[in-house]
Amino acid sequence: MSLDRYAVVGNPIGHSLSPRIHALFAEQTSQHIVYEARLGRLDHFTEDVRAWFREGLRGLNITVPFKEEAWRLVDQHSHRAERAGAVNTIWAEADGRLTGDNTDGAGFLRDLTQRLGFDPADRAILILGAGGATRGLLEPLLCAAPAHLVIANRTPEKARRLQQDFADLAGGARLEASGLEDIPAGPYDLLINATAAGLGSDGLALPRGLLHAQGIAYDLVYGPAARVFLEWAEAQGARTVTDGLGMLVEQAAEAFAIWRGVRPDTAPVLAAIRATAAAG
Ligand code: ATR
């Protein structure tokens, strides 16, 4: 019996946790698949991906730095990928056309609501950063009906661009954009770090009082890269601080569910991945 093949592509890719996460999902749900990491060639990404699917690949996850290029290469987008401007999950339709989806935003929201028990409805949310990561979060966050959502970015024009692009989804939410020096006064119930910067001597300098005493600080990256931001938030009295490992597992679960038609239980997988990360 030949097993269905899946992969994640990135550059670099050596430290990707996705093969382990999907292997645990497959074991838990008794799905017989192979999921491997593939190094993407910077100048040959599109031709390589198309060749992999011609050779029978069933599904592909895409990570840094290829998510925008993946968006351009697929034949059609899911609604949420269209809006996110980036693709992290691809599969081939029966007629061979490639569909691109983006499960990052849904994974983030699921981690936020299910694991952390945070309902964004009527809350105040501050997102630091206005790149691709922020773009992916805006639709699910706005659909969860916050009272106030601020996008603050070093380059304020990029934050304003996102504000305009998502104004139609704001509904009753006050959607604002700012620079990092003129962030509208808090406190915010949820503070998301979606910048590529840490916090510290050469990182972000944030005013005190941004975060509500019972607030949540969430860094989209995981591991040591999230440490300075999360320590800063703890010193501010944040109730909960978390890195992006939960989001990583949830976006993977969303892709797995699309491909295999069965949704894995993420809690034990996150615990296992967290335990190895801590040991490593
Ligand atoms: P991603 O896809 O991860 O969002 P990106 O599109 O390159 O990556 O965006 C990176 C984000 O981190 C941007 O919001 C960027 O701010 P600018 O738009 O002003 O470039 C932000 N960023 C990167 N380095 C930063 C730093 N040292 N201080 C503050 N923000 C930083």
Coordinates of C-alpha atoms and ligand atoms in Angstrom, one line a residue:
M1 CA 0.0 0.0 0.0
S2 CA 1.5 3.4 -0.9
L3 CA 0.9 6.0 1.7
D4 CA -0.5 9.5 1.0
R5 CA 2.3 12.0 1.0
Y6 CA 2.3 15.5 2.6
A7 CA 5.1 18.0 3.2
V8 CA 6.0 21.3 4.6
V9 CA 8.3 23.6 2.5
G10 CA 10.4 26.5 3.8
N11 CA 13.9 27.9 3.7
P12 CA 15.4 27.1 6.1
I13 CA 13.3 24.1 7.1
G14 CA 15.6 22.0 9.3
H15 CA 14.0 23.0 12.6
S16 CA 10.4 22.8 11.5
L17 CA 8.1 21.1 14.1
S18 CA 5.4 20.4 11.5
P19 CA 6.5 16.8 10.7
R20 CA 6.4 15.8 14.3
I21 CA 3.0 17.6 14.8
H22 CA 1.4 15.8 11.8
A23 CA 2.9 12.5 12.8
L24 CA 1.3 12.8 16.2
F25 CA -2.1 13.8 14.6
A26 CA -1.8 10.8 12.2
E27 CA -1.1 8.4 15.0
Q28 CA -3.9 9.8 17.1
T29 CA -6.5 9.5 14.3
S30 CA -5.1 6.3 12.8
Q31 CA -4.4 8.0 9.4
H32 CA -1.7 6.3 7.4
I33 CA 0.3 9.2 5.9
V34 CA 3.8 10.4 5.3
Y35 CA 4.6 14.0 6.2
E36 CA 8.1 15.3 5.5
A37 CA 10.0 18.6 5.5
R38 CA 11.3 19.8 2.2
L39 CA 13.8 22.6 1.7
G40 CA 12.4 25.1 -0.8
R41 CA 14.8 26.5 -3.5
L42 CA 14.5 30.2 -3.5
D43 CA 14.6 30.6 -7.3
H44 CA 12.6 27.5 -8.2
F45 CA 9.8 27.5 -5.7
T46 CA 6.8 27.5 -8.2
E47 CA 8.2 24.9 -10.5
D48 CA 9.3 22.7 -7.6
V49 CA 5.8 22.8 -6.0
R50 CA 4.0 22.1 -9.3
A51 CA 6.4 19.1 -9.9
W52 CA 5.7 17.7 -6.4
F53 CA 2.0 17.7 -7.0
R54 CA 2.4 16.1 -10.4
E55 CA 4.4 13.4 -8.7
G56 CA 1.5 12.7 -6.4
L57 CA 1.9 14.9 -3.4
R58 CA -1.5 15.2 -1.7
G59 CA -1.0 18.4 0.4
L60 CA 1.6 21.0 1.2
N61 CA 2.2 23.4 4.1
I62 CA 4.1 26.5 3.3
T63 CA 6.3 28.5 5.8
V64 CA 8.8 31.4 5.7
P65 CA 9.6 32.9 3.2
F66 CA 7.2 31.4 0.6
K67 CA 3.7 32.2 1.8
E68 CA 3.2 35.1 -0.6
E69 CA 4.8 33.2 -3.5
A70 CA 2.5 30.3 -2.7
W71 CA -0.5 32.7 -2.9
R72 CA 0.6 33.6 -6.4
L73 CA 1.2 30.1 -7.7
V74 CA -2.1 28.4 -6.8
D75 CA -5.0 28.3 -9.3
Q76 CA -7.6 29.3 -6.8
H77 CA -7.9 30.7 -3.2
S78 CA -10.1 30.0 -0.4
H79 CA -12.0 33.0 0.8
R80 CA -9.7 33.5 3.8
A81 CA -6.5 33.0 1.8
E82 CA -7.8 35.6 -0.7
R83 CA -8.1 38.1 2.2
A84 CA -4.9 37.1 3.9
G85 CA -2.8 37.6 0.8
A86 CA -0.8 34.5 1.8
V87 CA -1.1 30.7 1.5
N88 CA 0.1 28.2 4.1
T89 CA -1.9 25.1 2.9
I90 CA -2.3 23.7 -0.6
W91 CA -4.0 20.7 -2.0
A92 CA -4.8 19.4 -5.5
E93 CA -8.4 19.2 -6.7
A94 CA -9.6 16.1 -8.7
D95 CA -9.0 18.0 -11.9
G96 CA -5.4 18.8 -10.8
R97 CA -5.9 22.5 -10.1
L98 CA -4.2 23.7 -6.9
T99 CA -6.3 25.3 -4.2
G100 CA -4.5 27.6 -1.6
D101 CA -5.9 28.2 1.8
N102 CA -4.6 30.0 4.9
T103 CA -5.2 28.4 8.3
D104 CA -3.0 30.7 10.4
G105 CA -5.8 33.1 11.4
A106 CA -8.2 30.3 12.2
G107 CA -5.5 28.5 14.2
F108 CA -4.7 31.7 16.2
L109 CA -8.4 32.3 17.0
R110 CA -8.9 28.7 18.0
D111 CA -5.9 28.8 20.3
L112 CA -7.1 32.0 21.8
T113 CA -10.7 30.9 22.4
Q114 CA -10.3 27.2 23.2
R115 CA -7.0 27.0 25.1
L116 CA -6.8 30.5 26.6
G117 CA -10.6 30.9 27.1
F118 CA -10.5 34.4 25.7
D119 CA -13.6 35.7 23.8
P120 CA -12.6 38.8 21.7
A121 CA -16.3 40.0 21.7
D122 CA -16.5 43.6 23.1
R123 CA -12.8 43.6 24.1
A124 CA -10.0 46.0 23.3
I125 CA -7.2 44.5 21.2
L126 CA -3.8 45.9 20.2
I127 CA -1.7 44.3 17.4
L128 CA 1.9 45.3 17.0
G129 CA 3.1 45.0 13.4
A130 CA 1.4 45.4 10.1
G131 CA 3.1 42.7 7.9
G132 CA 1.8 39.4 6.6
A133 CA 1.2 37.9 10.0
T134 CA -1.1 40.7 11.0
R135 CA -3.0 40.6 7.7
G136 CA -3.7 36.9 8.4
L137 CA -5.3 37.6 11.8
L138 CA -7.5 40.5 11.0
E139 CA -10.5 38.7 9.4
P140 CA -11.0 36.2 12.2
L141 CA -10.5 38.8 14.9
L142 CA -12.9 41.3 13.4
C143 CA -15.5 38.6 12.8
A144 CA -15.3 37.9 16.6
A145 CA -16.7 41.4 17.2
P146 CA -14.2 43.2 19.4
A147 CA -15.2 46.7 20.7
H148 CA -11.8 48.2 19.7
L149 CA -8.9 47.0 17.5
V150 CA -5.7 49.0 17.0
I151 CA -3.0 48.1 14.5
A152 CA 0.3 49.8 15.6
N153 CA 3.3 49.7 13.4
R154 CA 6.8 51.2 13.1
T155 CA 5.8 52.3 9.6
P156 CA 2.3 53.9 10.3
E157 CA 1.4 53.9 6.6
K158 CA 1.3 50.1 6.5
A159 CA -1.0 50.0 9.5
R160 CA -3.3 52.5 7.8
R161 CA -3.3 50.5 4.7
L162 CA -4.5 47.4 6.7
Q163 CA -7.1 49.6 8.4
Q164 CA -8.5 50.6 5.0
D165 CA -8.3 47.0 3.5
F166 CA -10.3 45.6 6.5
A167 CA -12.7 48.5 7.1
D168 CA -15.6 46.6 5.6
L169 CA -15.3 43.9 8.2
A170 CA -15.1 46.2 11.2
G171 CA -18.8 46.1 11.9
G172 CA -19.3 47.8 15.3
A173 CA -15.6 47.7 16.1
R174 CA -13.5 50.8 16.3
L175 CA -10.7 49.9 14.0
E176 CA -7.7 52.2 14.3
A177 CA -4.1 52.5 13.0
S178 CA -1.1 54.2 14.6
G179 CA 2.7 54.3 14.8
L180 CA 4.5 52.8 17.8
E181 CA 5.0 56.2 19.4
D182 CA 1.3 57.3 19.3
I183 CA -0.6 54.1 20.3
P184 CA -4.0 55.1 21.5
A185 CA -4.1 54.8 25.3
G186 CA -5.0 51.4 26.8
P187 CA -5.5 49.3 28.7
Y188 CA -6.0 46.6 26.2
D189 CA -7.4 43.1 27.0
L190 CA -5.2 41.4 24.4
L191 CA -1.8 42.5 23.1
I192 CA -0.5 40.6 20.2
N193 CA 3.2 40.9 19.0
A194 CA 3.1 40.3 15.3
T195 CA 6.4 42.1 14.6
A196 CA 9.6 40.5 13.6
A197 CA 11.2 42.4 16.5
G198 CA 11.9 41.3 20.1
L199 CA 11.6 43.8 22.9
G200 CA 14.7 45.1 24.6
S201 CA 17.7 47.4 24.0
D202 CA 17.2 47.3 20.2
G203 CA 13.6 46.0 20.2
L204 CA 10.3 47.7 20.7
A205 CA 10.0 50.4 23.4
L206 CA 6.4 50.3 24.6
P207 CA 4.7 52.6 27.0
R208 CA 3.6 51.2 30.4
G209 CA -0.1 50.9 31.0
L210 CA -0.9 49.4 27.6
L211 CA -2.0 46.1 29.0
H212 CA -5.0 45.5 31.3
A213 CA -4.1 43.9 34.6
Q214 CA -6.1 40.8 33.6
G215 CA -4.9 41.0 30.1
I216 CA -3.3 38.4 27.7
A217 CA 0.0 39.0 25.9
Y218 CA 0.4 36.7 22.9
D219 CA 3.6 36.5 20.7
L220 CA 3.0 34.9 17.4
V221 CA 6.5 33.4 17.3
Y222 CA 7.6 30.6 19.7
G223 CA 10.6 29.7 21.7
P224 CA 13.4 32.1 22.6
A225 CA 12.4 34.7 20.0
A226 CA 9.2 35.4 22.1
R227 CA 11.0 35.6 25.5
V228 CA 11.7 39.3 25.8
F229 CA 8.2 40.4 24.8
L230 CA 6.6 37.9 27.2
E231 CA 8.9 38.9 30.1
W232 CA 8.0 42.5 29.5
A233 CA 4.3 41.6 29.6
E234 CA 4.7 39.6 32.8
A235 CA 6.4 42.6 34.4
Q236 CA 3.3 44.6 33.3
G237 CA 1.1 42.2 35.3
A238 CA -0.4 40.3 32.4
R239 CA -2.6 37.5 33.6
T240 CA -1.5 35.2 30.8
V241 CA 1.5 35.4 28.5
T242 CA 2.0 32.9 25.7
D243 CA 4.2 32.3 22.7
G244 CA 2.9 31.0 19.3
L245 CA 3.3 27.3 19.8
G246 CA -0.4 26.8 20.3
M247 CA -1.2 28.7 17.1
L248 CA 1.4 26.5 15.3
V249 CA -0.4 23.3 16.4
E250 CA -3.9 24.7 15.7
Q251 CA -3.0 25.9 12.2
A252 CA -1.6 22.4 11.5
A253 CA -4.8 20.8 12.9
E254 CA -6.9 22.9 10.6
A255 CA -4.8 21.8 7.6
F256 CA -4.9 18.2 8.7
A257 CA -8.7 18.3 9.1
I258 CA -9.1 19.7 5.5
W259 CA -6.8 17.1 4.0
R260 CA -8.0 14.0 6.0
G261 CA -11.6 14.9 7.0
V262 CA -10.9 14.3 10.7
R263 CA -10.0 16.9 13.3
P264 CA -7.3 15.9 15.8
D265 CA -7.4 16.7 19.5
T266 CA -4.7 19.3 19.8
A267 CA -4.2 19.5 23.6
P268 CA -2.0 16.3 23.9
V269 CA -0.1 17.2 20.8
L270 CA 0.7 20.7 22.1
A271 CA 1.8 19.2 25.4
A272 CA 4.1 16.7 23.7
I273 CA 5.6 19.4 21.4
R274 CA 6.1 21.8 24.4
A275 CA 7.8 19.0 26.4
T276 CA 10.3 18.3 23.6
A277 CA 10.9 22.1 23.0
A278 CA 11.6 22.5 26.7
A279 CA 13.9 19.6 26.8
G280 CA 15.8 20.8 23.7
Ligands
ATR1 P1 5.4 38.9 8.8 O1 5.0 38.2 7.5 O2 6.0 38.0 9.8 O3 4.4 39.8 9.3 P2 6.8 41.1 7.6 O4 5.7 41.3 6.6 O5 8.2 41.3 7.1 O6 6.7 39.7 8.3 O7 6.5 42.2 8.7 C1 7.3 42.4 9.8 C2 6.7 43.3 10.8 O8 7.6 43.5 11.9 C3 6.4 44.7 10.2 O9 5.3 45.2 10.9 C4 7.7 45.5 10.7 O10 7.5 46.9 10.8 P3 7.7 47.8 9.4 O11 6.4 47.7 8.6 O12 7.8 49.2 10.0 O13 8.9 47.3 8.7 C5 7.9 44.9 12.0 N1 9.3 45.1 12.5 C6 10.4 44.5 12.1 N2 11.5 44.9 12.8 C7 11.0 45.8 13.7 C8 11.7 46.6 14.7 N3 13.0 46.5 14.9 N4 10.9 47.4 15.4 C9 9.6 47.5 15.2 N5 8.9 46.8 14.2 C10 9.6 45.9 13.5

